[in-house]
Coordinates of C-alpha atoms in Angstrom, one line a residue:
M274 CA 93.9 76.8 66.3
L275 CA 90.1 77.1 65.8
T276 CA 88.7 75.0 62.7
K277 CA 85.5 73.8 61.4
K278 CA 85.5 71.1 64.2
D279 CA 84.9 74.3 66.7
I280 CA 82.1 75.2 64.9
S281 CA 78.1 74.5 65.6
F282 CA 75.4 75.9 63.4
I283 CA 72.2 76.6 65.6
Q284 CA 68.7 75.1 63.9
P285 CA 65.7 75.1 65.6
S286 CA 62.8 73.8 63.6
R287 CA 59.1 73.4 63.2
N288 CA 57.6 71.9 60.2
N289 CA 60.8 72.9 58.2
L290 CA 61.4 69.5 57.1
K291 CA 62.7 69.8 53.1
Y292 CA 64.6 72.9 53.9
L293 CA 66.2 71.3 56.5
K294 CA 67.3 68.3 54.4
W295 CA 68.2 71.1 51.4
S296 CA 70.4 73.3 54.7
Y297 CA 71.6 70.3 55.5
E298 CA 73.5 69.2 52.0
S299 CA 74.9 73.0 51.4
I300 CA 76.8 72.8 55.0
R301 CA 77.9 69.3 54.4
K302 CA 78.9 69.8 51.0
N303 CA 80.8 73.4 51.0
G304 CA 81.3 73.3 54.9
G305 CA 82.5 69.6 55.1
N306 CA 82.3 67.0 57.6
E307 CA 83.7 68.5 60.6
P308 CA 81.4 71.1 61.6
H309 CA 78.3 70.0 64.1
I310 CA 74.6 70.7 63.4
C311 CA 72.1 70.7 66.1
V312 CA 68.5 71.0 65.3
A313 CA 66.0 71.3 67.9
D314 CA 62.4 69.7 66.6
D315 CA 59.9 72.2 67.9
F316 CA 56.8 69.3 67.8
S317 CA 56.7 69.1 64.2
N318 CA 54.0 66.1 62.4
D319 CA 55.9 66.5 58.6
G320 CA 58.7 63.9 59.7
T321 CA 61.2 66.0 61.1
W322 CA 62.2 63.7 64.3
E323 CA 62.1 60.6 62.3
W324 CA 64.8 62.0 60.1
C325 CA 66.5 63.9 63.0
K326 CA 67.1 60.3 64.8
E327 CA 68.5 58.9 60.8
M328 CA 70.9 61.4 60.4
M329 CA 72.3 61.2 64.1
E330 CA 72.4 57.2 63.6
K331 CA 74.5 58.3 59.9
D332 CA 76.6 61.7 60.8
K333 CA 78.1 61.5 64.0
N334 CA 78.6 65.3 64.3
F335 CA 74.3 65.9 63.9
H336 CA 72.9 66.2 67.0
A337 CA 68.9 66.6 67.7
I338 CA 66.7 67.1 70.7
R339 CA 62.9 67.4 70.3
N340 CA 60.2 69.3 71.7
E341 CA 57.3 66.7 72.2
G342 CA 55.2 69.6 72.5
P343 CA 52.1 69.7 72.7
T344 CA 52.6 73.4 73.1
R345 CA 55.5 74.8 70.7
L346 CA 58.4 76.1 72.6
G347 CA 59.6 78.2 69.3
H348 CA 63.2 79.3 68.5
T349 CA 63.6 82.0 70.9
I350 CA 63.7 78.8 73.5
L351 CA 64.9 76.1 71.5
Y352 CA 68.2 78.3 70.6
D353 CA 69.2 78.7 73.6
R354 CA 68.6 74.8 75.1
L355 CA 71.1 74.1 71.6
I356 CA 73.8 75.9 72.6
N357 CA 73.4 75.4 76.0
E358 CA 72.9 71.3 76.3
V359 CA 73.8 70.3 73.2
A360 CA 76.4 72.4 71.1
P361 CA 79.8 70.5 72.2
T362 CA 82.0 74.0 70.7
E363 CA 83.6 76.7 71.2
I364 CA 81.6 78.4 68.3
V365 CA 78.5 78.2 67.5
G366 CA 75.8 79.3 64.9
I367 CA 72.5 80.9 64.4
Y368 CA 71.4 79.4 61.5
H369 CA 67.8 79.2 59.8
A370 CA 66.6 76.1 57.9
D371 CA 66.0 78.2 54.4
M372 CA 69.9 78.8 54.1
Y373 CA 71.9 77.4 51.7
L374 CA 76.0 77.8 53.5
C375 CA 78.2 79.2 50.7
P376 CA 81.9 77.3 49.5
G377 CA 83.9 79.4 51.6
A378 CA 81.8 80.9 54.1
L379 CA 83.2 78.9 57.1
E380 CA 87.2 80.0 56.2
S381 CA 85.8 83.8 56.2
V382 CA 84.1 83.2 59.9
L383 CA 87.3 81.8 61.5
D384 CA 89.1 84.4 59.8
N385 CA 87.1 87.0 61.7
I386 CA 85.8 85.3 64.7
K387 CA 87.7 85.9 68.3
P388 CA 86.2 86.7 71.6
Q389 CA 83.9 89.3 72.0
T390 CA 83.1 89.9 68.5
V391 CA 80.0 88.4 66.6
V392 CA 80.5 87.4 63.0
S393 CA 77.6 87.6 60.7
L394 CA 77.4 86.0 56.5
T395 CA 75.9 88.0 53.9
R396 CA 73.0 87.1 52.9
I397 CA 72.2 86.7 49.3
E398 CA 68.3 87.0 48.8
P399 CA 65.6 87.0 46.3
P400 CA 63.9 90.2 45.3
L401 CA 60.6 89.2 47.6
H402 CA 61.4 92.3 50.0
P403 CA 63.4 95.5 49.6
D404 CA 67.1 95.8 48.9
G405 CA 69.5 97.6 50.8
P406 CA 73.2 97.8 51.2
E407 CA 73.6 95.3 53.2
K408 CA 72.6 92.4 51.4
V409 CA 73.0 91.1 47.7
L410 CA 69.6 91.1 45.8
L411 CA 70.0 87.7 43.3
D412 CA 67.0 85.6 42.5
C413 CA 67.7 82.1 42.5
G414 CA 64.4 80.9 43.3
T415 CA 62.7 80.5 46.8
E416 CA 61.9 76.6 47.4
P417 CA 64.6 74.2 47.4
E418 CA 63.1 72.2 44.2
V419 CA 64.0 75.4 41.8
F420 CA 67.0 76.9 43.5
D421 CA 69.5 77.7 40.8
E422 CA 72.9 76.8 42.7
E423 CA 74.6 77.6 39.2
N424 CA 73.7 81.1 39.5
V425 CA 75.1 81.6 43.4
L426 CA 78.4 79.6 42.4
N427 CA 78.6 82.1 38.7
W428 CA 78.3 85.0 41.3
L429 CA 80.2 84.0 43.9
A430 CA 83.5 83.3 41.2
R431 CA 82.4 87.0 40.1
K432 CA 82.6 88.9 43.3
T433 CA 84.4 91.6 43.6
Y434 CA 84.2 93.1 47.6
G435 CA 87.3 90.8 48.8
N436 CA 87.7 91.2 52.5
K437 CA 85.6 94.2 53.4
T438 CA 84.1 93.9 56.2
T439 CA 81.1 96.1 58.0
E440 CA 79.4 96.5 61.2
G441 CA 75.8 95.1 60.6
I442 CA 74.4 92.1 62.5
F443 CA 71.2 89.8 61.1
A444 CA 71.1 86.0 60.8
P445 CA 73.7 83.8 60.7
W446 CA 75.6 85.1 62.8
F447 CA 78.5 82.8 65.3
L448 CA 80.4 83.9 68.4
F449 CA 82.0 82.2 70.8
K450 CA 79.7 80.2 73.0
E451 CA 80.9 81.5 76.3
D452 CA 80.1 84.8 74.6
F453 CA 77.0 84.5 74.3
Q454 CA 75.9 82.6 77.9
S455 CA 77.6 85.6 79.9
I456 CA 74.6 87.8 78.7
G457 CA 72.2 85.1 79.6
G458 CA 70.8 84.6 75.9
H459 CA 68.0 85.2 74.5
D460 CA 65.2 86.9 76.1
P461 CA 62.8 84.1 76.8
L462 CA 59.9 87.8 76.8
Y463 CA 59.9 87.3 73.1
A464 CA 58.9 83.2 72.7
P465 CA 58.4 81.7 71.2
Q466 CA 59.6 84.1 68.7
S467 CA 59.9 87.7 67.0
K468 CA 62.6 90.4 68.1
E469 CA 64.5 88.3 70.4
D470 CA 67.2 88.8 68.1
S471 CA 66.6 92.2 67.8
D472 CA 67.0 92.6 71.8
I473 CA 70.3 90.5 72.0
F474 CA 71.7 92.5 68.8
N475 CA 71.0 95.5 71.2
R476 CA 73.2 93.6 74.5
F477 CA 76.0 92.5 72.6
L478 CA 76.2 96.4 71.1
L479 CA 76.0 97.5 74.9
N480 CA 78.5 95.3 76.2
G481 CA 80.9 96.0 73.7
Y482 CA 81.4 93.5 71.5
S483 CA 82.5 93.9 67.6
L484 CA 80.1 93.4 65.1
V485 CA 81.6 91.9 61.8
Q486 CA 80.0 91.5 58.7
T487 CA 82.1 89.4 56.7
W488 CA 81.7 90.3 53.1
D489 CA 84.3 87.1 52.0
G490 CA 81.2 85.0 53.0
Y491 CA 77.7 84.0 52.2
V492 CA 74.4 82.6 52.5
Y493 CA 72.2 82.0 50.1
H494 CA 68.5 83.0 51.8
M495 CA 65.4 82.2 50.6
T496 CA 63.8 84.8 53.3
C497 CA 60.9 83.9 56.2
R498 CA 60.3 79.6 55.0
G499 CA 60.3 78.7 58.4
S500 CA 57.2 80.7 59.7
R501 CA 56.3 84.0 58.4
F502 CA 55.8 82.6 55.0
N503 CA 56.3 78.7 55.3
P504 CA 54.0 77.0 53.6
T505 CA 52.8 74.1 55.7
L506 CA 51.2 77.4 58.3
T507 CA 50.1 80.0 55.2
E508 CA 48.7 80.2 51.6
V509 CA 51.8 80.6 49.4
G510 CA 52.8 84.3 49.7
K511 CA 50.7 85.2 52.5
E512 CA 52.5 86.4 55.8
S513 CA 51.4 83.4 58.8
D514 CA 48.3 84.8 61.3
E515 CA 50.4 83.0 63.4
W516 CA 53.0 84.7 62.9
L517 CA 51.9 88.8 62.6
A518 CA 49.9 88.1 65.7
Q519 CA 53.3 86.7 67.7
N520 CA 55.2 89.7 65.8
N521 CA 52.3 92.6 67.5
R522 CA 53.2 90.4 70.8
S523 CA 56.5 90.7 70.4
T524 CA 57.2 94.3 69.1
R525 CA 54.7 95.5 72.4
N526 CA 56.9 93.6 74.8
F527 CA 60.0 95.1 72.6
I528 CA 58.9 98.7 73.2
R529 CA 58.5 97.8 77.1
K530 CA 61.8 96.9 77.7
W531 CA 63.8 99.2 75.5
G532 CA 60.8 102.3 75.7
H533 CA 61.3 102.0 71.6
F534 CA 61.2 100.5 68.1
V535 CA 63.9 98.2 67.1
K536 CA 66.5 100.6 65.3
H537 CA 69.6 100.1 63.5
D538 CA 71.7 102.1 60.9
T539 CA 71.3 101.1 56.6
L540 CA 74.2 98.5 57.2
M541 CA 72.1 96.9 60.1
K542 CA 74.1 97.9 62.8
P543 CA 72.3 98.4 66.2
I544 CA 71.0 102.1 67.4
V545 CA 70.2 102.4 71.2
P546 CA 68.7 104.9 72.3
P547 CA 68.5 105.9 76.0
K548 CA 66.3 104.2 78.4
Y549 CA 64.5 106.9 80.6
D550 CA 62.3 106.2 83.9
I551 CA 58.8 107.7 82.0
G552 CA 55.6 107.7 83.7
F553 CA 52.6 109.2 81.8
V554 CA 50.1 110.9 83.3
I555 CA 46.9 110.7 81.6
K556 CA 43.3 112.3 82.2
N557 CA 40.4 111.4 80.0
C558 CA 42.0 108.5 79.2
N559 CA 40.2 105.4 77.5
A560 CA 40.5 102.2 76.4
K561 CA 41.9 102.3 73.6
L562 CA 44.2 105.3 74.7
L563 CA 45.8 103.1 77.3
E564 CA 46.4 100.3 75.1
V565 CA 48.7 102.7 72.6
L566 CA 50.5 104.3 75.1
E567 CA 51.1 101.8 77.8
P568 CA 54.2 100.1 76.5
W569 CA 55.8 103.4 75.6
S570 CA 56.1 104.0 79.4
T571 CA 57.5 102.8 82.9
N572 CA 54.3 103.6 84.5
I573 CA 51.0 104.9 83.6
Y574 CA 48.7 106.8 85.9
I575 CA 44.9 106.6 84.3
D576 CA 41.3 107.9 85.7
F577 CA 39.9 104.9 84.6
N578 CA 39.8 101.1 86.0
P579 CA 42.0 99.0 83.7
S580 CA 40.9 95.8 85.3
Q581 CA 39.3 95.1 81.5
Y582 CA 42.6 96.1 79.6
I583 CA 44.6 93.8 82.1
G584 CA 42.7 91.0 81.8
Y585 CA 43.3 90.7 78.0
E586 CA 47.0 91.6 77.5
Q587 CA 48.6 90.4 80.8
P588 CA 48.8 86.4 79.0
N589 CA 51.0 88.5 76.5
T590 CA 53.4 89.6 78.8
Q591 CA 55.9 89.0 81.5
F592 CA 55.6 92.6 82.6
D593 CA 53.3 92.5 86.0
L594 CA 50.4 95.5 84.4
S595 CA 49.1 95.6 87.6
E596 CA 52.2 97.3 88.7
R597 CA 53.0 99.4 85.2
I598 CA 49.6 100.8 85.2
E599 CA 48.4 103.0 88.9
P600 CA 45.5 105.4 89.4
I601 CA 45.7 108.8 88.5
N602 CA 45.9 110.3 92.4
A603 CA 48.9 108.0 93.2
D604 CA 52.3 109.6 94.2
K605 CA 54.4 109.8 90.7
H606 CA 57.7 108.2 91.7
N607 CA 59.3 108.4 88.2
E608 CA 62.0 110.5 86.8
I609 CA 60.3 112.4 84.2
I610 CA 56.7 112.6 83.9
I611 CA 54.4 113.3 80.8
E612 CA 51.4 115.0 81.3
I613 CA 48.9 113.8 78.8
D614 CA 44.7 114.9 78.1
G615 CA 43.1 112.3 76.6
N616 CA 41.0 114.9 74.6
N617 CA 43.9 116.7 72.8
F618 CA 46.1 113.6 72.4
T619 CA 46.8 113.6 68.3
Q620 CA 49.1 111.0 66.1
Y621 CA 51.4 114.3 66.0
E622 CA 51.8 113.8 70.1
F623 CA 51.8 109.8 69.5
E624 CA 54.7 110.5 67.2
L625 CA 56.5 113.0 69.6
I626 CA 56.1 110.0 72.1
Q627 CA 57.7 107.5 69.9
Q628 CA 61.1 109.8 69.6
L629 CA 61.1 110.6 73.1
S630 CA 64.2 109.1 74.2
E631 CA 66.0 111.1 71.3
I632 CA 64.5 114.0 72.5
I633 CA 65.4 113.9 75.6
K634 CA 68.8 113.1 75.0
D635 CA 69.5 115.4 72.4
S636 CA 68.0 118.6 74.0
G637 CA 66.2 117.8 77.6
E638 CA 67.6 119.1 80.6
I639 CA 65.8 119.3 84.3
G640 CA 63.1 121.5 84.4
E641 CA 59.6 121.9 82.8
F642 CA 59.1 122.2 78.9
E643 CA 56.1 121.4 76.7
L644 CA 55.9 119.7 73.1
G645 CA 52.9 119.9 71.0
N646 CA 50.2 119.1 73.6
L647 CA 52.3 117.2 75.9
K648 CA 53.7 118.8 79.2
I649 CA 57.2 116.7 80.3
T650 CA 58.5 117.4 83.9
I651 CA 62.4 116.2 83.6
N652 CA 63.6 115.6 87.6
S653 CA 66.3 113.3 86.3
L654 CA 68.0 111.9 83.3
N655 CA 69.6 108.8 84.7
E656 CA 70.2 106.4 81.3
Y657 CA 69.0 102.6 82.0
Q658 CA 69.7 100.5 78.6
N659 CA 72.9 99.2 80.3
S660 CA 70.9 97.5 83.1
L661 CA 68.9 95.3 80.0
I662 CA 72.4 93.9 79.3
H663 CA 72.4 90.5 81.2
L664 CA 69.2 88.5 81.8

């Protein structure tokens, strides 16, 4: 029978010491001494590693590793290092430092966990982001020093959800280590951070895993303290420039891989449209159009020299842009060809391209047709999204 001693919390951290301490205290207070806590210090300079060494002396179920730098690895890499190299348990849970573990949360994980199942706890959050049906909005503070624990506990005592479950997935989420490793873990394409979670959620779903959000287990989540709004990296209330730049890179790489933006239903269950082999043939192309459209295609055929674009964009992706971008007179080897005249390309056509997978899935057939100023030739309707499950 599985118990709390079979669970490891997985927590990469960079300059998050006050949140780590707060999170640790809640895990030990409301989860007990049995769960393992696995921390990766990502070249912090706020005393995180000194605290980790101290905790490893005091707590036999506390484990830590350190990235000695000087390059930041990011949680995309460190999640997997902690799971593969450090966590000694069957169950692992992706967990953020700005989360307070509520009483009864781990019991709910154990009630719902089984092979090929991912269990997410429900988040209680302050109103920093739009409300949604997948979470509970309750303002109990955004920093440990002003956290209103009593308000959270009072809400838990009054809650009426019972044993309700839905199919959303988001941190904190727990699964068997074997199931995480069997698909290859997080994709380093997104390192150091951003969109690695949406990528692996798609892959869990496509691999047939059950997604269970329990409404009987909770965390209070201060939201985005780790990077996006980390006060050590940016002004209070301001998004980190580092986070914004990396989020843009990761979004473009997500589109290159999947052919669409991140999609999910209102309860945060992933939606994965088909992935097709699409080639764009663009006459009257220019640098801006290439930058906008390149991620949306498998190959893009253009009538000008792309060397400048490849020079600044290649460091941002593992995809080989010299293979993706071809001369307009090259042989067209893609199964779906989209012909575009750059002189007639409008926002409407770009909106069509962003929905192209769904449009083709719903009404596409072998042959030629036009959408706006796009001329589309479909030679085959093979789908490739399942080839993306395993790394």
